[in-house]
């Protein structure tokens, strides 16, 4: 179970440039033609929230949001309009500059959602394809850890190349006292086939995922797992949280996203899960329907889809 109420946040995609080359990037094929939300739309969301108080928090995201030179100004405007929290979702490279961290905090950013791909420089940089990216992100997290009133979160994409690293990632970040939540997003391609061979078998990655969740919880951290069958998690099923803040993004993104074809579980009609996304097209093409491995959940009302 997560620490944050997703319904209390709205997320605006304000940039579509990135200075990493992550092997697991979901939008590398569409980034050049996706348009960020306009300044006019940004102002409209601020005005709406000032009137209605619909959300407590604003998330500024993109690929990569810290490439916007006016990011501090966006944060100041959001806080001035009444948002209680401003979060940025980032790969963390620019947070390696302590002065940049301070500028963002002074502007009103109080939550930092940082992507961590590996458990050390070799594994992380091998997935981002940019030397030094791990050390800079870690340095940023440590800088923020010394600041009052700040919360940090981490996100790790779980692929065939990274699932063995999950427990080590938790341990490497164990010293961070302001790290409130760790999220593990099981990879899926926005396509019908796993062309990069990054999709990992659920049964193979499960022991590492379980160990990471248990270690993180032992440190007092909330955990969210995304895109994994709930029935396989057993007593850790409450860690599956597929809900997200309301996302404002170029509609072309959703047309590509729909290619993944979630909810393809043979037990779907009998399952009571409120969170599970079942299997996707690329997973089934690689591993089959796994009808004997998956089991329908019992005893809870199934959410409408």
XYZ file of C-alpha atoms in Angstrom, residues 8 60 96 158 188 250 296 305:
8
model
C -5.190 14.087 -4.550
C 5.532 18.255 -12.949
C 23.570 16.219 -8.384
C 11.760 -3.970 -13.488
C 5.963 -3.640 -20.604
C -0.487 14.553 -25.458
C -8.555 -15.799 -9.708
C -12.843 -1.404 -16.006
